[in-house]
Structure formats: structure tokens, C-alpha cells
Coordinates of C-alpha atoms in Angstrom, one line a residue:
X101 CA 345.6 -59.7 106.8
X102 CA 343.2 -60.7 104.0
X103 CA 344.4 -63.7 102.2
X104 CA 345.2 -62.8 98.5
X105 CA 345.7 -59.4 99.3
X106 CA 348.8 -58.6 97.6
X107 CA 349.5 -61.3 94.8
X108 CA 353.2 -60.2 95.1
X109 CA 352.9 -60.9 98.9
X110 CA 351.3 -64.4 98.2
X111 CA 354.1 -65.6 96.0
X112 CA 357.0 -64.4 98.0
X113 CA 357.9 -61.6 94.9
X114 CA 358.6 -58.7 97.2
X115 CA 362.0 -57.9 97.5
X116 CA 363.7 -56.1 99.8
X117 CA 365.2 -53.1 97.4
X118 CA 364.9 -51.7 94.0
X119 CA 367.9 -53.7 91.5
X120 CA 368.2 -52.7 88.5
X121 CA 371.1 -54.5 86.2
X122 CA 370.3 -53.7 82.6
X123 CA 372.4 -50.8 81.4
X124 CA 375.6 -53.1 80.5
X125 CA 374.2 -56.3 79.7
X126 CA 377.3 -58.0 78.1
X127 CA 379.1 -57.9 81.5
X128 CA 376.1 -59.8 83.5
X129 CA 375.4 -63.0 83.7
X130 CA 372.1 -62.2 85.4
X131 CA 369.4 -59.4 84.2
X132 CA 367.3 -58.4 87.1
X133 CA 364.2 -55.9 87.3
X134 CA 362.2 -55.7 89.9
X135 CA 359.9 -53.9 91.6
X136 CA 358.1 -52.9 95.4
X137 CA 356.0 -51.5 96.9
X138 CA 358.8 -49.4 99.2
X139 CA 361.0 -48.7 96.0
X140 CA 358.9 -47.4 93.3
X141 CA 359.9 -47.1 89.8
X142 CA 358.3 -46.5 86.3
X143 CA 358.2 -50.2 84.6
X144 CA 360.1 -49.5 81.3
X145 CA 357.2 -51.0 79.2
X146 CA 357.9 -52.2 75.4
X147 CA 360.1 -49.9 74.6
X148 CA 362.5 -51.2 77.4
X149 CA 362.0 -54.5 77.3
X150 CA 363.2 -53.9 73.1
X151 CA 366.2 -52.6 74.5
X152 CA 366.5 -55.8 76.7
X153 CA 366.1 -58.3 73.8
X154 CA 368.8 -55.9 71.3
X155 CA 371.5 -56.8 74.6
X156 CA 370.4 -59.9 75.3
X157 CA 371.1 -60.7 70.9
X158 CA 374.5 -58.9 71.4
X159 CA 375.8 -60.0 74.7
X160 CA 378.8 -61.7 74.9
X161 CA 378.4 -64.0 78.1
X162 CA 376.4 -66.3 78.9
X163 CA 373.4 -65.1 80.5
X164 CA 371.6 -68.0 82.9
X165 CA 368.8 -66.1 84.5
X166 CA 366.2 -62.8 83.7
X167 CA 363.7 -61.3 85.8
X168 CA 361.2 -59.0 84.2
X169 CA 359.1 -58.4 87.0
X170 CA 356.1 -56.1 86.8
X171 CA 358.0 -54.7 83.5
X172 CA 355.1 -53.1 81.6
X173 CA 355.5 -55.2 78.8
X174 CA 353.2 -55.3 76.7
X175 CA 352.1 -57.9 73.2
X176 CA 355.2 -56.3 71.4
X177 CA 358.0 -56.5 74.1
X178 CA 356.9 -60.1 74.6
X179 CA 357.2 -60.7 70.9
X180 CA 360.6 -58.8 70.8
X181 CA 361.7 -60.9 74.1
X182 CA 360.5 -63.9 72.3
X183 CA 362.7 -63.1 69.6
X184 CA 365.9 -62.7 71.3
X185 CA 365.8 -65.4 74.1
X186 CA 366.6 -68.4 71.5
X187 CA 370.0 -66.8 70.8
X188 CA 370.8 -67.7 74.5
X189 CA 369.8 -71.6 75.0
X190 CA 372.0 -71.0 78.3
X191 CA 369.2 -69.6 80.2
X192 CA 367.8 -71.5 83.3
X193 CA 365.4 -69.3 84.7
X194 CA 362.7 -66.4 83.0
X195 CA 360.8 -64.6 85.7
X196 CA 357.9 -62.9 84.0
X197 CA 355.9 -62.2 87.2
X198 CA 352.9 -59.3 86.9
X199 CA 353.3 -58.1 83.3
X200 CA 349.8 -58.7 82.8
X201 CA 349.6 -57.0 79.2
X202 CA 351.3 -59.3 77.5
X203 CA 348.6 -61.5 76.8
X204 CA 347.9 -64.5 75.0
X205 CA 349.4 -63.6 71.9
X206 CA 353.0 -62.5 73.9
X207 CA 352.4 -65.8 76.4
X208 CA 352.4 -68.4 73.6
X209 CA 355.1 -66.9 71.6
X210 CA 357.2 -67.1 74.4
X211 CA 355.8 -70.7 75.6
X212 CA 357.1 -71.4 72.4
X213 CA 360.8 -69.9 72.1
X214 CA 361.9 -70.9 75.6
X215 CA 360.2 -74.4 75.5
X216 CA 360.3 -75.6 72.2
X217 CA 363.3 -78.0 71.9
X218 CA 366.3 -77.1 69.8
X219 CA 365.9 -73.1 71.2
X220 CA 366.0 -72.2 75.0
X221 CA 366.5 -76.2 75.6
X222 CA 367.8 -75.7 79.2
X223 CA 365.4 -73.6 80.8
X224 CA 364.1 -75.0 84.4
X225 CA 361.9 -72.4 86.1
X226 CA 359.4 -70.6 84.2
X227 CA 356.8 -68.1 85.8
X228 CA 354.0 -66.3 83.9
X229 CA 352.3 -65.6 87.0
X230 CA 349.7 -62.9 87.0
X231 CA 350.3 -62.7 83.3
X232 CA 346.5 -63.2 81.3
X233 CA 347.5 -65.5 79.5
X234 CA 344.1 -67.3 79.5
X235 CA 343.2 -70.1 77.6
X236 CA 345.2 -69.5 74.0
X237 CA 348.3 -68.6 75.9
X238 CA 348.1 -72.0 77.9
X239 CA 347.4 -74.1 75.2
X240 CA 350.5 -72.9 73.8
X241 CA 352.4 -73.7 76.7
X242 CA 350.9 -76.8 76.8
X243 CA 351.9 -77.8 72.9
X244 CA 355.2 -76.7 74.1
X245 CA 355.6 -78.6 76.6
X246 CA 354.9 -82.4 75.3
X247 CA 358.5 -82.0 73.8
X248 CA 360.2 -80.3 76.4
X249 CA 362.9 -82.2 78.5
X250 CA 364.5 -79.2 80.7
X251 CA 361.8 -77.1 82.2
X252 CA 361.3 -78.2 86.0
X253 CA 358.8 -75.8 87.6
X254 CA 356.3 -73.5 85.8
X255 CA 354.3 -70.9 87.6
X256 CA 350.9 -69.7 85.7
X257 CA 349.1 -69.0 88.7
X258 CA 346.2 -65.9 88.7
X259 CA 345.9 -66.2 84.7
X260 CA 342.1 -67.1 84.1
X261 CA 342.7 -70.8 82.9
X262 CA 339.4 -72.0 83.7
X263 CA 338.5 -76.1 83.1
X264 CA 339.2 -76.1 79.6
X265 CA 343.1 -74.9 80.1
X266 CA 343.4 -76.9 83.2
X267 CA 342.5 -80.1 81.2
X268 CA 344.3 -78.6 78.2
X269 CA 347.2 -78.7 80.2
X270 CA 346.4 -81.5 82.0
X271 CA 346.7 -83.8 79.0
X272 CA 350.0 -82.7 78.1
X273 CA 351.6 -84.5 81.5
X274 CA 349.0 -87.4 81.5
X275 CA 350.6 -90.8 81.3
X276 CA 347.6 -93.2 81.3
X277 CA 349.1 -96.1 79.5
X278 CA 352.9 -95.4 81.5
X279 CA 354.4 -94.9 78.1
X280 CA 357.1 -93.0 80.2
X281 CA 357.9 -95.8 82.0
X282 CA 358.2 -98.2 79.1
X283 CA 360.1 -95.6 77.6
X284 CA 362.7 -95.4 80.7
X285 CA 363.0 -99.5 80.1
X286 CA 364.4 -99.4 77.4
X287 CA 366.9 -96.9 78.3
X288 CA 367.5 -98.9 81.2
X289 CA 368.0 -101.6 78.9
X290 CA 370.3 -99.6 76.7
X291 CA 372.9 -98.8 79.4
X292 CA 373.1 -102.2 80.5
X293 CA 373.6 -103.6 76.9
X294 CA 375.9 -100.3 76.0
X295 CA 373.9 -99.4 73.1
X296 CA 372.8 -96.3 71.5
X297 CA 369.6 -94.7 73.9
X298 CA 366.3 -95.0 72.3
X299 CA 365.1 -92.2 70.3
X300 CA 362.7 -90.1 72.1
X301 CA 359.4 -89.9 70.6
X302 CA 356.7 -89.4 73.5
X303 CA 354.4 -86.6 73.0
X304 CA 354.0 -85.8 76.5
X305 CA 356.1 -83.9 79.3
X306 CA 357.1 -86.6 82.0
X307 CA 360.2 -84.4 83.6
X308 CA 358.6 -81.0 84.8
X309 CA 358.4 -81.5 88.6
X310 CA 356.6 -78.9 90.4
X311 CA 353.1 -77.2 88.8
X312 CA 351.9 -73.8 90.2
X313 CA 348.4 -73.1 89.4
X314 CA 346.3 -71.2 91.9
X315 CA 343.7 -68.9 91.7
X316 CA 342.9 -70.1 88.2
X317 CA 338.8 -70.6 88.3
X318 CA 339.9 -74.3 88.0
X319 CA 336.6 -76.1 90.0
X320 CA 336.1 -79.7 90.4
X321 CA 336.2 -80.5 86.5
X322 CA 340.3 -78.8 86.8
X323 CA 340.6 -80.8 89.9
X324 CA 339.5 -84.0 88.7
X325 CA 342.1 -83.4 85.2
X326 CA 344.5 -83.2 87.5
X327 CA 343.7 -85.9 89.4
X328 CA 344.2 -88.3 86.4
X329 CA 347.6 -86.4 86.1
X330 CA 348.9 -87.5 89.5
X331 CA 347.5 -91.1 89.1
X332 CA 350.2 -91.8 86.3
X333 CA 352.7 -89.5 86.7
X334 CA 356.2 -90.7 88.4
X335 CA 358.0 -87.2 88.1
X336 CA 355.5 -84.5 89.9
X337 CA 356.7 -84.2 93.3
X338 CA 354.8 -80.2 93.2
X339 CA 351.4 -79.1 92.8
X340 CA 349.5 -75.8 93.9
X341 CA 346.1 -75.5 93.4
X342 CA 345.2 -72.7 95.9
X343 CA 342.2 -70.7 95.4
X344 CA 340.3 -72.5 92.7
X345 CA 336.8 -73.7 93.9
X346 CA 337.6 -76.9 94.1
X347 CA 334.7 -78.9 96.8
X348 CA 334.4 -82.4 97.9
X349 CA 333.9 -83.8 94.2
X350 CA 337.5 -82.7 93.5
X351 CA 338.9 -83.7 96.7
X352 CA 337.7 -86.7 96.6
X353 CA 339.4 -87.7 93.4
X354 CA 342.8 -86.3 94.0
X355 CA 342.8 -87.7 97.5
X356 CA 342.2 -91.6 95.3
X357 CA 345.4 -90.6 93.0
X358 CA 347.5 -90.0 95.9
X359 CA 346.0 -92.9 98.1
X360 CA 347.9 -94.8 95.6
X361 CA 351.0 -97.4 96.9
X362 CA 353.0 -95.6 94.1
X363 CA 352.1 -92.0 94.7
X364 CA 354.9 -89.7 94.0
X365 CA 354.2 -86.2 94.9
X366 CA 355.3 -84.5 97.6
X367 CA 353.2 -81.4 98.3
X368 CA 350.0 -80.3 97.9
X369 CA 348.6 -76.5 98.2
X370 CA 344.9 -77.0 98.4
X371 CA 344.2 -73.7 100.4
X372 CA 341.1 -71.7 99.9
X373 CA 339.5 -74.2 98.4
X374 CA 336.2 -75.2 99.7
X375 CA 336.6 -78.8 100.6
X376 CA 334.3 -79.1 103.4
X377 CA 334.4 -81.7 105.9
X378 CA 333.4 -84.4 103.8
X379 CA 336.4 -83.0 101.3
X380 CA 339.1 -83.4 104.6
X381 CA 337.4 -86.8 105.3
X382 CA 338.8 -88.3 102.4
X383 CA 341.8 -86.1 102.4
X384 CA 342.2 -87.8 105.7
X385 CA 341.9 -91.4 104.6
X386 CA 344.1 -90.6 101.9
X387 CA 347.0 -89.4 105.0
X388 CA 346.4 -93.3 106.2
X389 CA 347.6 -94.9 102.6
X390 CA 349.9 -91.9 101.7
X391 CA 353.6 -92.3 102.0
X392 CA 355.2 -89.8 100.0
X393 CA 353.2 -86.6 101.0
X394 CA 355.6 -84.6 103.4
X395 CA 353.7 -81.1 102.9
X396 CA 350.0 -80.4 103.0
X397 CA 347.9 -76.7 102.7
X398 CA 344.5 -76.6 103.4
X399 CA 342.3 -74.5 104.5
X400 CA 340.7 -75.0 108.2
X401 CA 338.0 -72.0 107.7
X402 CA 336.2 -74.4 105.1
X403 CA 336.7 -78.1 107.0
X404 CA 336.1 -76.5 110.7
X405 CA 336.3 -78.7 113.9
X406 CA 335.0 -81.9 111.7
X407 CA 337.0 -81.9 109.5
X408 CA 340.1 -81.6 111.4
X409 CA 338.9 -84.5 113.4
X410 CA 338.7 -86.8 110.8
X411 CA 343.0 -85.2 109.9
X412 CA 344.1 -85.1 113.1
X413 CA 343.1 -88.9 113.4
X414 CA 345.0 -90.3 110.2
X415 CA 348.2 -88.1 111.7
X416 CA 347.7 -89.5 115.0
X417 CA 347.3 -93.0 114.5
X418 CA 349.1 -94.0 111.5
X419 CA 350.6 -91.0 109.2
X420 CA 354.8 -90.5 110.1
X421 CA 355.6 -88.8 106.6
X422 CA 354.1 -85.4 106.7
X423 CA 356.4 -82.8 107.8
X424 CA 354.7 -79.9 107.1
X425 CA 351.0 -78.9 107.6
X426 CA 349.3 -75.4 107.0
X427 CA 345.7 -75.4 108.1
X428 CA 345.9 -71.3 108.6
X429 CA 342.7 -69.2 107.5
X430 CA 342.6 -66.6 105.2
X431 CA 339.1 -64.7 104.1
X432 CA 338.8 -64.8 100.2
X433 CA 339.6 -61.9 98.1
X434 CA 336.4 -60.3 97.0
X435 CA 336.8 -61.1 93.7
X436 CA 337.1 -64.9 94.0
X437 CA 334.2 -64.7 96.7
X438 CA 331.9 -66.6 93.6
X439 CA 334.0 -69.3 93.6
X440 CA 333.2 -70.5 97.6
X441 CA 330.3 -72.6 97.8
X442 CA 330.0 -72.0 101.7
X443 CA 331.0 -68.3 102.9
X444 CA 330.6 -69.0 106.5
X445 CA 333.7 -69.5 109.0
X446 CA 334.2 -72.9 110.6
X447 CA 335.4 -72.8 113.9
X448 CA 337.7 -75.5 115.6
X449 CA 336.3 -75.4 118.9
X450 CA 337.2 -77.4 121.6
X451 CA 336.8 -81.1 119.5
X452 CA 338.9 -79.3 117.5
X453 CA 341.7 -78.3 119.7
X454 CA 341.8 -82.0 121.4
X455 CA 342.2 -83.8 117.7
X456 CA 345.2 -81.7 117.0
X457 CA 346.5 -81.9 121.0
X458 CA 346.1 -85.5 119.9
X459 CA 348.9 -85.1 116.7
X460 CA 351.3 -83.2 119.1
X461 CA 351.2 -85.8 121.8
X462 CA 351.3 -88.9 119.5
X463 CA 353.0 -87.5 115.9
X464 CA 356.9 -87.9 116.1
X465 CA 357.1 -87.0 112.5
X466 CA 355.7 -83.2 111.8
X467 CA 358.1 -80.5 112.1
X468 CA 355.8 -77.7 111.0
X469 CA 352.0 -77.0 112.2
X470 CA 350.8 -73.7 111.1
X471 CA 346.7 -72.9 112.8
X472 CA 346.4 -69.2 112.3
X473 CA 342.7 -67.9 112.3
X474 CA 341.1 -71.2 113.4
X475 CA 339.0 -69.9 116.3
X476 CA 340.2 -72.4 118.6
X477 CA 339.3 -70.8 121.9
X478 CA 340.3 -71.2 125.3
X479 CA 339.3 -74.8 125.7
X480 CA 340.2 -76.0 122.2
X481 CA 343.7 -73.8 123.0
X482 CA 344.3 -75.5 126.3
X483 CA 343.7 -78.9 124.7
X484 CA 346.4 -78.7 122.0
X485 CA 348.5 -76.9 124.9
X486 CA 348.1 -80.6 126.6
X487 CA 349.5 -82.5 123.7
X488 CA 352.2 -80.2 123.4
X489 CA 353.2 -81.3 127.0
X490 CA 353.5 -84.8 126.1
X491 CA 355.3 -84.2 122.5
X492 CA 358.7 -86.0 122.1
X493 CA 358.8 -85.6 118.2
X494 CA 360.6 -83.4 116.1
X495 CA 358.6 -80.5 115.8
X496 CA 360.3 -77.1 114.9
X497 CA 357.6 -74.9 114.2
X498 CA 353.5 -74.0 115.9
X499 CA 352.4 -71.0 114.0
X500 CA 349.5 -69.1 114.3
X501 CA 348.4 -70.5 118.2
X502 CA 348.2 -66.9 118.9
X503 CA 346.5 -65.3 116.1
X504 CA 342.9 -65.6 115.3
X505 CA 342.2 -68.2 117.7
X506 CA 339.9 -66.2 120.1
X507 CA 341.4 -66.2 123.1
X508 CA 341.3 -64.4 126.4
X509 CA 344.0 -62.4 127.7
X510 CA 344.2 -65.2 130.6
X511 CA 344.2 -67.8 127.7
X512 CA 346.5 -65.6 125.5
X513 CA 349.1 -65.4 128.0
X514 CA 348.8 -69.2 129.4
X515 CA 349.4 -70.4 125.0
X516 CA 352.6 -67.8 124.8
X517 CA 353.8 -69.3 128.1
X518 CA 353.6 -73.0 126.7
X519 CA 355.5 -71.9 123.4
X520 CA 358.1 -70.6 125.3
X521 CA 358.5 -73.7 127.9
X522 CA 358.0 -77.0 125.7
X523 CA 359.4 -75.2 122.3
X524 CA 361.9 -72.6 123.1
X525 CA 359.6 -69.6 120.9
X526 CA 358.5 -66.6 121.2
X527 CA 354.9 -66.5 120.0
X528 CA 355.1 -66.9 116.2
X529 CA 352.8 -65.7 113.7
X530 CA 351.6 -67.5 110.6
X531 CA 353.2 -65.0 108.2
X532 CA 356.6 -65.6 109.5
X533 CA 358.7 -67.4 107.5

């Protein structure tokens, strides 16, 4: 499988049958449209997403969640969507996945009737992946979002941001002089005195909490914005940047947010990115200071046997708080291949196999270890099969030991043996869930 392949496949979007529930809107609470790859069907374009916006005006129950996916809609069903969606401020969650004629034009006026307080007030979950919105469509969201209070996880992955939207967007969550916090005093205050809440007059968004924005053409210059983001924020416990040439100069920075005593987020999707072994160096010191990281995705095709080293140390000797750590290996999608500064697979190798046996023997903490494509070998395979023997942790899950690693049949057989003994598995790929 070629990472990327699939954008559908990457975000978890395929579904497992055609639904269709928009014929008697009024009775629904949900409107769903989706679309696969098994269940084919013509997208109804603007003409049905028009119909869509006349029954979400004249519904008569409140409607908490629509999925357009892959619609067909185009500039005028976004602006006849963008229309209608005020007259329900009970929606929570607007799935525009794929409807990548839209545009900037459809983006922003939608950024700015779900967003914009006083309309859709209590939407949570936004997605305008795969969308175009480029660089107008995300300053609009961006606008949008300094007043917004509700929304907790956008999605504008694969929509050709480049620097200027990332830092765009990253100004509209930057807190560099924690007026969010002095802001959250005085409520603080408030409550305790039993007086009236101060009014809210911060121009920037300090409640979304998880930030999707891969395969945007982000580089170091989007990295490092976003690095200033997670240096003050208090409420990001989410961010994906997957797929957006970020090297060693944006690696470096984010790993100094998050090295922070009062770091806050959570996870961090870094995969296919070309970080290089001085990149996982520092995202290794960073695992020594960290304690609020539980879930890490990185590439190990662009850190190779180095740079796991220099990981599998901090999670070895000091590290307890990440659960969850992807290193699986995905070749870049032919389009993005200008974005890679080093084309050339890195093995993990024996040195390799003994730093991460290392983790399993001495890491009570991870639960999830995912390796696929790493080229481990037979002797960097029987190494982490040695750790394994001496782990007394918690861990649930080793994907991937079994796929890509280069092994022999004798060493094939001797890694699907070990699963079964010291975990209980069956060999499990990296694609499982």
C-alpha cells in the first residue's frame, strides 16, 4: 500500500454502505450522504445540495449533524448551504469531506455562517477536507474563528494552504501575551465573588482543541507558526501535520514548544515529514521533558536506525506518558514527492531493532507500537523479539513486525511465533485498526 493513496482511506471516510437520508428531511435529525468506492452513486451536485438547504430552512426538528460527503457541490450549493445552515444554530457537526469545487469563495462563506457567533453558535466538528479552499478560503476561516467559542475540531487537511495560510491561521490561536489566561482569572474571580462574568472581548480562538492540517505544502516556515501556537496555547490537546515537508528546522522548534513544563497537547501526527535524524534527535529530547504527549506519528523511513536510537532512548530511560507510537513507513504519493528533501529509505537495521527491544523490555507505559515497513531484518527482528521477552508493561498492540521488515521465512515464522506467545496475537498488520 502506498501511503496517501486514497485520501478517503487516509482519513477513515470510507464507509461500509451507500446511506442516503435526504428525501424527508423534517423527520431526521441527521442528514447523511456518503459515498464508496463499493457503492457507487452520482453525487447530486448544486442542484441537490439547493434542495438540501430548501429542507434544512423548512424542517421542523432539530437537526444536529450533516454529511455532504463527495456531494458535487459546487461555488453555488456552498453559497445556498451557507444560506440555510444559520436557520439551524442546533447543528454540532458539518462533514464537507471531498467536495473539492466549492472553492474559496463557497469555503469562506461557509467559514463564516457556521462560525461566526450569533449563527451556527454550537457547531464542534468542522471538516473541509479535500475541499480547495486555499489561501482566501482559510483566511476566512481564520477571521471566523477569533470569535468562535463552540467549534472543537476542524479538519482542512489536502487544501493547498501553503505558509502564508498556515501562519494566517496560526495567528488566530496564538496567545503570546496569555491574554486567555488573564481572561479565565477574572472569570475565576467572578464565580468566587458571584458577580456577573466578564465580557468576552479576545480576538483570538483559545477553545478549538484538535487541528487537522496535513498534506497542506506547510514546510518549516508552517511548522515553526505553529510552533509559536503550541508554546502559548492551554486548550490544543490535537494537532496533524502529516505530509507537509516539514525537516529538522521545524522539528526542532515544535519539539522546544512541547519541551515546555506546561505543555498541553496530547498528540502529534508528524508522519511523512522529512525530519531526519537530527529532526528525531530533538524530537527525542523533547520525549525526556514531555509529560503530556500520550500519542506520537512519525515517520521511520526518513529518521532510519539513528534516529530511532536517539527515541528509543528517551522512551527507555525516562519517558512513561506515551501510549501510543506510530513509526510505520509509507512511500509519498507522487505528487508530494517535491516536498521530501531526502527520497532514499532508511533502514532500522539491527541498532535499530536493539533500541526499540530496549523500549519493550524497559517501557511499562506504551500500549501501542506500530513499525510497519522499517526494514528491520532478521537481526534487528530478533533483537526487539528479546525485549519483548522481558516486557511486563501494558502493551496491547505491536503492529507491522511482520510487514515490510525484510525478513526470512525462518525469521518470518520465529516474529509470528513470539506475537502469539508473549502477546496473545495473531500477526497484525499496520492497517488494522
Amino acid at each position: 500500500m502506498v501511503h496517501g493513496d486514497g485520501a478517503l482511506f487516509r482519513k477513515g471516510y470510507a464507509k461500509a454502505a451507500k446511506q442516503e437520508e435526504i428525501d424527508e428531511p423534517p423527520v431526521h435529525t441527521n442528514l447523511l450522504l456518503v459515498t464508496t468506492e463499493s457503492t457507487p452513486f452520482s453525487p447530486p451536485g448544486d442542484e441537490g445540495i439547493q434542495r438540501v438547504a430548501n429542507a434544512i430552512v423548512s424542517g421542523t426538528v432539530s437537526l444536529t449533524s450533516l454529511s455532504l460527503v463527495e456531494a458535487g457541490m459546487g461555488e453555488h450549493g456552498a453559497l445556498a448551504l451557507a444560506a440555510a445552515l444559520p436557520s439551524r444554530p442546533s447543528l454540532t457537526r458539518l462533514d464537507l469531506t471531498g467536495n473539492r469545487d466549492m472553492g474559496a469563495t463557497g469555503g469562506a462563506a461557509l467559514a463564516a455562517a457556521v462560525l461566526t457567533p450569533g449563527r451556527s453558535s454550537l457547531l464542534q466538528s468542522l471538516s473541509l477536507y479535500d475541499t480547495r479552499l486555499g489561501l482566501v478560503g482559510i483566511q476566512a476561516i481564520a477571521k471566523a474563528l477569533r470569535k468562535n467559542r463552540s467549534l472543537l475540531h476542524l479538519d482542512a487537511c489536502s487544501n493547498r494552504l501553503g505558509v502564508e495560510g498556515a501562519q494566517c491561521l496560526a495567528e488566530a490561536l496564538n496567545d503570546p501575551n496569555d491574554d486567555v489566561g488573564a481572561y479565565e482569572d477574572k472569570i475565576g474571580l467572578a464565580q468566587r465573588m458571584h458577580a456577573p462574568e466578564p465580557e468576552d472581548l479576545l480576538d483570538i480562538n483559545w477553545t478549538l482543541e484538535n487541528l487537522e492540517l496535513g498534506n497542506n505544502q506547510l514546510g518549516n516556515a508552517g511548522g515553526i507558526a505553529f510552533a509559536s501556537v503550541l508554546k502559548h496555547s492551554r486548550h490544543l490537546r490535537a494537532l496533524s501535520l502529516y505530509s507537509n515537508g516539514i525537516g529538522s528546522p521545524g522539528a526542532k522548534e515544535l519539539c522546544s514548544a512541547l519541551g515546555r513544563d506546561d505543555a498541553s497537547l496530547r498528540s502529534l501526527d508528524l508522519q511523512d515529514n522529512p525530519l531526519g535524524e537530527r529532526g528525531a534527535r530533538d524530537v527525542g529530547i523533547m520525549l525526556r521533558k514531555n509529560a503530556s504527549l500520550t500519542s506520537l506519528v512519525i515517520s521511520g523511513r526518513h529518521i532510519g536506525e539513528g534516529g530511532v536510537t536517539a527515541l528509543s532512548f528517551a522512551l527507555s530511560e525516562s519517558n512513561r506518558t506515551l501510549a501510543r507510537l506510530d513509526l510505520s513507513s509509507w512511500l509519498p504519493r507522487a505528487g508530494d514527492s517535491h516536498l521530501l528533501e531526502d527520497q532514499r529509505p532508511r533502514k532500522f537495521g539491527e541498532r535499530g531493532g536493539m533500541a526499540l527491544g530496549d523500549v519493550l523490555a524497559n517501557n511499562s507505559g506504551l500500549q501501542h507500537l506500530n513499525l510497519e515497513g522499517n526494514a528491520l531484518g532478521d537481526a534487528g527482528a530478533r533483537k526487539m523479539l528479546e525485549g519483548l521477552r522481558k516486557h511486563r508493561g501494558t502493551l496491547l498492540t505491536l503492529s507491522g513486525l511482520t510487514d515490510g521488515q525484510e525478513l526470512s521465512p525462518q525469521g518470518q515464522a520465529e516474529v509470528e511465533a513470539a506475537l502469539e506467545k508473549y502477546l496473545g496475537l495473531r500477526p497484525r498488520s499496520g492497517a488494522e485498526p
